[in-house]
Amino acid sequence: MMMMQDELKKAVGWAALDYVTPGTIVGVGTGSTAAHFIDALGSIKHQIEGAVSSSEASTEKLKSLGIPVFDLNSVDRLAIYVDGADEINDQMQMIKGGGAALTREKIIAAVADKFICIADASKQVQVLGKFPLPVEVISMARSYVARELVKLGGLPEYRQHVVTDNGNVILDVHNLSIIDPCALEIAINALPGVVTVGLFATRAADVALIGSADGVKTLTQ
Ligand code: 5RP
């Protein structure tokens, strides 16, 4: 089963190459699906200028393949950002952050003209929230934010032994059934001490490449 799922991740990772314009800098996500996309990018590395990366792990992999990695501050425009998701609904809103890279992912997604989500079909849901919602928090605010998340109906759990690339901690919020993803994204973002909530709803994906046993399906807004 896991083997099959990885094949599906690989298929969508390589399918995303169709969206890469030669001569450009590509926004690159984090996780096992994004890792397949990085392998695919490696196969055309001489045709692209380079990448901006959403994590230390992806940066390391990009560099190991000889793909130049740029600081986002040196890039004015990104045509695409390609990344996986932990859950995606029919509106192409997502939960992300299973790999703790949500903040950098959200920043690069904001810069990119097009967000291309690559995921195997197991990530598709009707209602977001079965996957615990990651929230990156400044360490001193952890207990306060956790109490506020309880008021919003969630059961926050401190992700033990994890420090993000930005030096913060993660709360994973269980027990949510997210009927209005945009409203919840805005409400959690507004809590002092929250750096980023892993709801990508106000800025959803523009294209989703979904891998299933029948092949790669393309969904667009
Ligand atoms: C990392 C993410 C990933 O996109 C998400 O966790 C999916 O991971 P994978 O491709 O390994 O299933 O948001 O922060």
mmCIF file of C-alpha atoms and ligand atoms in Angstrom:
data_model
loop_
_atom_site.group_PDB
_atom_site.id
_atom_site.type_symbol
_atom_site.label_atom_id
_atom_site.label_comp_id
_atom_site.label_asym_id
_atom_site.label_seq_id
_atom_site.Cartn_x
_atom_site.Cartn_y
_atom_site.Cartn_z
ATOM 1 C CA MET A 1 0.000 0.000 0.000
ATOM 2 C CA MET A 2 2.738 2.486 1.012
ATOM 3 C CA MET A 3 4.673 1.453 -2.061
ATOM 4 C CA MET A 4 1.655 2.160 -4.240
ATOM 5 C CA GLN A 5 1.135 5.543 -2.567
ATOM 6 C CA ASP A 6 4.737 6.490 -3.271
ATOM 7 C CA GLU A 7 4.268 5.570 -6.941
ATOM 8 C CA LEU A 8 1.296 7.950 -7.067
ATOM 9 C CA LYS A 9 3.359 10.696 -5.416
ATOM 10 C CA LYS A 10 6.087 10.122 -7.974
ATOM 11 C CA ALA A 11 3.620 10.302 -10.873
ATOM 12 C CA VAL A 12 2.274 13.708 -9.785
ATOM 13 C CA GLY A 13 5.757 14.986 -8.950
ATOM 14 C CA TRP A 14 6.890 14.307 -12.493
ATOM 15 C CA ALA A 15 3.603 15.518 -14.025
ATOM 16 C CA ALA A 16 4.242 18.948 -12.501
ATOM 17 C CA LEU A 17 7.215 19.401 -14.850
ATOM 18 C CA ASP A 18 4.656 20.353 -17.540
ATOM 19 C CA TYR A 19 4.071 23.623 -15.649
ATOM 20 C CA VAL A 20 7.727 24.660 -15.517
ATOM 21 C CA THR A 21 8.683 27.384 -18.000
ATOM 22 C CA PRO A 22 12.294 27.171 -19.235
ATOM 23 C CA GLY A 23 14.593 29.933 -17.985
ATOM 24 C CA THR A 24 12.595 30.649 -14.817
ATOM 25 C CA ILE A 25 13.062 30.247 -11.072
ATOM 26 C CA VAL A 26 10.716 27.636 -9.613
ATOM 27 C CA GLY A 27 9.114 27.659 -6.144
ATOM 28 C CA VAL A 28 9.639 24.301 -4.468
ATOM 29 C CA GLY A 29 7.735 22.797 -1.546
ATOM 30 C CA THR A 30 8.571 20.240 1.119
ATOM 31 C CA GLY A 31 7.710 16.604 1.811
ATOM 32 C CA SER A 32 7.869 13.235 0.117
ATOM 33 C CA THR A 33 5.745 14.321 -2.890
ATOM 34 C CA ALA A 34 7.718 17.541 -3.371
ATOM 35 C CA ALA A 35 10.893 15.407 -3.196
ATOM 36 C CA HIS A 36 9.750 13.596 -6.353
ATOM 37 C CA PHE A 37 9.199 16.961 -8.013
ATOM 38 C CA ILE A 38 12.754 17.947 -7.058
ATOM 39 C CA ASP A 39 14.054 14.749 -8.681
ATOM 40 C CA ALA A 40 12.068 15.659 -11.788
ATOM 41 C CA LEU A 41 13.475 19.203 -11.758
ATOM 42 C CA GLY A 42 16.948 17.694 -11.578
ATOM 43 C CA SER A 43 16.321 16.092 -14.953
ATOM 44 C CA ILE A 44 15.829 19.544 -16.552
ATOM 45 C CA LYS A 45 18.240 21.518 -14.369
ATOM 46 C CA HIS A 46 20.053 23.018 -17.341
ATOM 47 C CA GLN A 47 16.789 24.467 -18.630
ATOM 48 C CA ILE A 48 15.850 26.412 -15.470
ATOM 49 C CA GLU A 49 17.552 29.287 -13.693
ATOM 50 C CA GLY A 50 17.059 27.698 -10.285
ATOM 51 C CA ALA A 51 14.662 27.379 -7.368
ATOM 52 C CA VAL A 52 13.483 29.015 -4.183
ATOM 53 C CA SER A 53 12.972 26.494 -1.420
ATOM 54 C CA SER A 54 10.510 26.175 1.461
ATOM 55 C CA SER A 55 12.766 24.235 3.847
ATOM 56 C CA GLU A 56 16.302 23.322 4.766
ATOM 57 C CA ALA A 57 15.524 19.736 3.699
ATOM 58 C CA SER A 58 14.390 20.740 0.204
ATOM 59 C CA THR A 59 17.315 23.155 -0.129
ATOM 60 C CA GLU A 60 19.737 20.355 0.634
ATOM 61 C CA LYS A 61 18.113 18.068 -1.918
ATOM 62 C CA LEU A 62 18.021 20.773 -4.602
ATOM 63 C CA LYS A 63 21.700 21.568 -4.045
ATOM 64 C CA SER A 64 22.680 17.899 -4.094
ATOM 65 C CA LEU A 65 21.200 17.703 -7.592
ATOM 66 C CA GLY A 66 23.097 20.819 -8.697
ATOM 67 C CA ILE A 67 20.058 23.129 -8.827
ATOM 68 C CA PRO A 68 20.912 26.690 -7.709
ATOM 69 C CA VAL A 69 18.807 27.862 -4.733
ATOM 70 C CA PHE A 70 17.960 31.570 -4.511
ATOM 71 C CA ASP A 71 17.005 33.689 -1.519
ATOM 72 C CA LEU A 72 13.363 34.703 -1.958
ATOM 73 C CA ASN A 73 14.353 38.331 -1.327
ATOM 74 C CA SER A 74 16.392 38.330 -4.511
ATOM 75 C CA VAL A 75 13.451 37.193 -6.631
ATOM 76 C CA ASP A 76 10.704 39.652 -7.725
ATOM 77 C CA ARG A 77 8.371 37.172 -9.281
ATOM 78 C CA LEU A 78 7.698 33.458 -9.287
ATOM 79 C CA ALA A 79 5.508 31.910 -11.954
ATOM 80 C CA ILE A 80 4.790 28.721 -10.022
ATOM 81 C CA TYR A 81 5.012 27.121 -6.601
ATOM 82 C CA VAL A 82 4.761 23.327 -6.513
ATOM 83 C CA ASP A 83 4.019 21.563 -3.234
ATOM 84 C CA GLY A 84 2.165 18.679 -1.636
ATOM 85 C CA ALA A 85 -0.641 18.811 0.937
ATOM 86 C CA ASP A 86 -1.887 16.845 3.914
ATOM 87 C CA GLU A 87 -5.523 17.352 2.852
ATOM 88 C CA ILE A 88 -7.181 19.090 -0.101
ATOM 89 C CA ASN A 89 -10.904 19.757 -0.621
ATOM 90 C CA ASP A 90 -12.938 20.361 -3.789
ATOM 91 C CA GLN A 91 -12.277 24.129 -3.600
ATOM 92 C CA MET A 92 -8.551 23.255 -3.594
ATOM 93 C CA GLN A 93 -8.171 24.609 -0.067
ATOM 94 C CA MET A 94 -5.560 22.673 1.868
ATOM 95 C CA ILE A 95 -4.175 21.654 5.225
ATOM 96 C CA LYS A 96 -0.383 21.723 5.125
ATOM 97 C CA GLY A 97 2.437 21.586 7.619
ATOM 98 C CA GLY A 98 2.684 17.879 8.367
ATOM 99 C CA GLY A 99 6.387 18.352 7.696
ATOM 100 C CA ALA A 100 6.550 21.554 9.808
ATOM 101 C CA ALA A 101 7.497 23.736 6.822
ATOM 102 C CA LEU A 102 4.198 25.645 6.655
ATOM 103 C CA THR A 103 5.487 29.179 7.210
ATOM 104 C CA ARG A 104 8.023 29.221 4.407
ATOM 105 C CA GLU A 105 5.543 27.344 2.231
ATOM 106 C CA LYS A 106 2.897 30.004 2.764
ATOM 107 C CA ILE A 107 5.320 32.825 2.057
ATOM 108 C CA ILE A 108 6.481 31.335 -1.244
ATOM 109 C CA ALA A 109 2.900 30.447 -2.205
ATOM 110 C CA ALA A 110 1.958 34.094 -1.654
ATOM 111 C CA VAL A 111 4.658 35.252 -4.053
ATOM 112 C CA ALA A 112 3.875 32.735 -6.796
ATOM 113 C CA ASP A 113 1.395 33.461 -9.587
ATOM 114 C CA LYS A 114 0.236 29.841 -9.559
ATOM 115 C CA PHE A 115 0.098 27.291 -6.749
ATOM 116 C CA ILE A 116 0.265 23.765 -8.129
ATOM 117 C CA CYS A 117 -0.677 21.152 -5.547
ATOM 118 C CA ILE A 118 0.641 17.636 -6.117
ATOM 119 C CA ALA A 119 -0.998 14.890 -4.072
ATOM 120 C CA ASP A 120 -2.083 11.277 -4.159
ATOM 121 C CA ALA A 121 -5.830 10.717 -4.021
ATOM 122 C CA SER A 122 -5.751 9.745 -0.324
ATOM 123 C CA LYS A 123 -5.333 13.476 0.448
ATOM 124 C CA GLN A 124 -8.709 14.418 -1.063
ATOM 125 C CA VAL A 125 -11.455 15.174 1.474
ATOM 126 C CA GLN A 126 -14.934 16.700 1.522
ATOM 127 C CA VAL A 127 -14.321 18.593 4.771
ATOM 128 C CA LEU A 128 -10.870 19.620 6.005
ATOM 129 C CA GLY A 129 -9.838 18.774 9.560
ATOM 130 C CA LYS A 130 -9.437 15.055 9.988
ATOM 131 C CA PHE A 131 -5.697 15.611 9.595
ATOM 132 C CA PRO A 132 -4.654 17.582 12.708
ATOM 133 C CA LEU A 133 -4.210 21.230 11.718
ATOM 134 C CA PRO A 134 -0.595 22.395 12.248
ATOM 135 C CA VAL A 135 -0.110 25.847 13.774
ATOM 136 C CA GLU A 136 3.399 27.328 14.095
ATOM 137 C CA VAL A 137 3.668 29.324 17.315
ATOM 138 C CA ILE A 138 6.310 31.436 19.062
ATOM 139 C CA SER A 139 7.413 29.229 21.937
ATOM 140 C CA MET A 140 6.416 31.619 24.797
ATOM 141 C CA ALA A 141 2.850 31.853 23.415
ATOM 142 C CA ARG A 142 2.305 28.103 23.216
ATOM 143 C CA SER A 143 -0.013 27.671 26.222
ATOM 144 C CA TYR A 144 -1.985 30.860 25.524
ATOM 145 C CA VAL A 145 -2.542 29.917 21.886
ATOM 146 C CA ALA A 146 -3.484 26.373 22.922
ATOM 147 C CA ARG A 147 -6.206 27.749 25.262
ATOM 148 C CA GLU A 148 -7.554 29.962 22.465
ATOM 149 C CA LEU A 149 -7.595 27.011 20.053
ATOM 150 C CA VAL A 150 -9.693 25.075 22.578
ATOM 151 C CA LYS A 151 -12.208 27.976 22.513
ATOM 152 C CA LEU A 152 -12.354 27.536 18.730
ATOM 153 C CA GLY A 153 -13.360 23.893 19.244
ATOM 154 C CA GLY A 154 -9.996 22.213 18.736
ATOM 155 C CA LEU A 155 -7.822 19.906 20.794
ATOM 156 C CA PRO A 156 -4.280 21.203 20.397
ATOM 157 C CA GLU A 157 -1.355 18.877 20.912
ATOM 158 C CA TYR A 158 2.222 20.115 21.282
ATOM 159 C CA ARG A 159 4.419 18.439 18.633
ATOM 160 C CA GLN A 160 7.196 17.104 20.863
ATOM 161 C CA HIS A 161 10.855 17.509 19.902
ATOM 162 C CA VAL A 162 10.095 19.603 16.823
ATOM 163 C CA VAL A 163 11.594 23.047 16.271
ATOM 164 C CA THR A 164 10.779 24.619 12.911
ATOM 165 C CA ASP A 165 13.338 26.017 10.490
ATOM 166 C CA ASN A 166 12.335 29.405 11.975
ATOM 167 C CA GLY A 167 13.014 28.341 15.583
ATOM 168 C CA ASN A 168 9.369 28.029 16.649
ATOM 169 C CA VAL A 169 7.114 25.197 17.879
ATOM 170 C CA ILE A 170 4.098 23.450 16.370
ATOM 171 C CA LEU A 171 0.651 22.767 17.836
ATOM 172 C CA ASP A 172 -1.354 20.106 15.962
ATOM 173 C CA VAL A 173 -5.048 20.801 16.390
ATOM 174 C CA HIS A 174 -7.263 17.715 16.497
ATOM 175 C CA ASN A 175 -11.029 17.415 16.490
ATOM 176 C CA LEU A 176 -11.776 20.115 13.918
ATOM 177 C CA SER A 177 -14.386 19.853 11.205
ATOM 178 C CA ILE A 178 -13.573 22.926 9.178
ATOM 179 C CA ILE A 179 -16.787 24.129 7.572
ATOM 180 C CA ASP A 180 -15.510 27.644 6.816
ATOM 181 C CA PRO A 181 -11.775 27.326 6.118
ATOM 182 C CA CYS A 182 -11.233 31.026 5.243
ATOM 183 C CA ALA A 183 -12.857 32.226 8.477
ATOM 184 C CA LEU A 184 -10.835 29.795 10.604
ATOM 185 C CA GLU A 185 -7.598 30.708 8.825
ATOM 186 C CA ILE A 186 -8.211 34.392 9.555
ATOM 187 C CA ALA A 187 -9.250 33.751 13.186
ATOM 188 C CA ILE A 188 -6.196 31.634 14.035
ATOM 189 C CA ASN A 189 -3.826 33.980 12.189
ATOM 190 C CA ALA A 190 -5.115 36.827 14.357
ATOM 191 C CA LEU A 191 -4.023 35.214 17.666
ATOM 192 C CA PRO A 192 -0.913 36.885 19.100
ATOM 193 C CA GLY A 193 1.970 34.425 19.026
ATOM 194 C CA VAL A 194 0.727 32.527 15.992
ATOM 195 C CA VAL A 195 3.265 32.675 13.199
ATOM 196 C CA THR A 196 1.319 30.697 10.599
ATOM 197 C CA VAL A 197 -1.689 28.412 10.486
ATOM 198 C CA GLY A 198 -1.441 25.465 8.114
ATOM 199 C CA LEU A 199 -4.786 26.277 6.482
ATOM 200 C CA PHE A 200 -4.209 27.398 2.907
ATOM 201 C CA ALA A 201 -7.749 28.598 2.214
ATOM 202 C CA THR A 202 -7.778 32.329 1.440
ATOM 203 C CA ARG A 203 -5.056 31.468 -1.056
ATOM 204 C CA ALA A 204 -5.995 28.007 -2.303
ATOM 205 C CA ALA A 205 -4.233 26.030 -5.037
ATOM 206 C CA ASP A 206 -4.832 27.079 -8.649
ATOM 207 C CA VAL A 207 -4.143 23.643 -10.066
ATOM 208 C CA ALA A 208 -4.206 20.251 -8.352
ATOM 209 C CA LEU A 209 -2.554 17.196 -9.861
ATOM 210 C CA ILE A 210 -4.125 14.200 -8.141
ATOM 211 C CA GLY A 211 -2.582 10.766 -8.498
ATOM 212 C CA SER A 212 -4.802 7.699 -8.428
ATOM 213 C CA ALA A 213 -4.662 4.167 -9.832
ATOM 214 C CA ASP A 214 -6.404 5.555 -12.969
ATOM 215 C CA GLY A 215 -3.624 8.062 -13.628
ATOM 216 C CA VAL A 216 -3.019 11.755 -12.902
ATOM 217 C CA LYS A 217 -6.149 13.931 -12.798
ATOM 218 C CA THR A 218 -5.829 17.687 -13.268
ATOM 219 C CA LEU A 219 -8.197 19.950 -11.330
ATOM 220 C CA THR A 220 -8.312 23.698 -11.979
ATOM 221 C CA GLN A 221 -10.155 26.593 -10.350
HETATM 222 C C1 5RP B 1 5.069 19.942 4.660
HETATM 223 C C2 5RP B 1 3.799 19.823 3.892
HETATM 224 C C3 5RP B 1 3.677 18.699 2.924
HETATM 225 O O1 5RP B 1 3.288 19.219 1.699
HETATM 226 C C4 5RP B 1 2.651 17.726 3.425
HETATM 227 O O2 5RP B 1 2.999 17.321 4.740
HETATM 228 C C5 5RP B 1 2.538 16.518 2.500
HETATM 229 O O3 5RP B 1 3.643 15.681 2.636
HETATM 230 P P1 5RP B 1 3.893 14.412 1.746
HETATM 231 O O4 5RP B 1 4.092 14.884 0.336
HETATM 232 O O5 5RP B 1 5.149 13.791 2.324
HETATM 233 O O6 5RP B 1 2.702 13.494 1.868
HETATM 234 O O7 5RP B 1 2.896 20.619 4.038
HETATM 235 O O8 5RP B 1 5.015 20.965 5.611
#
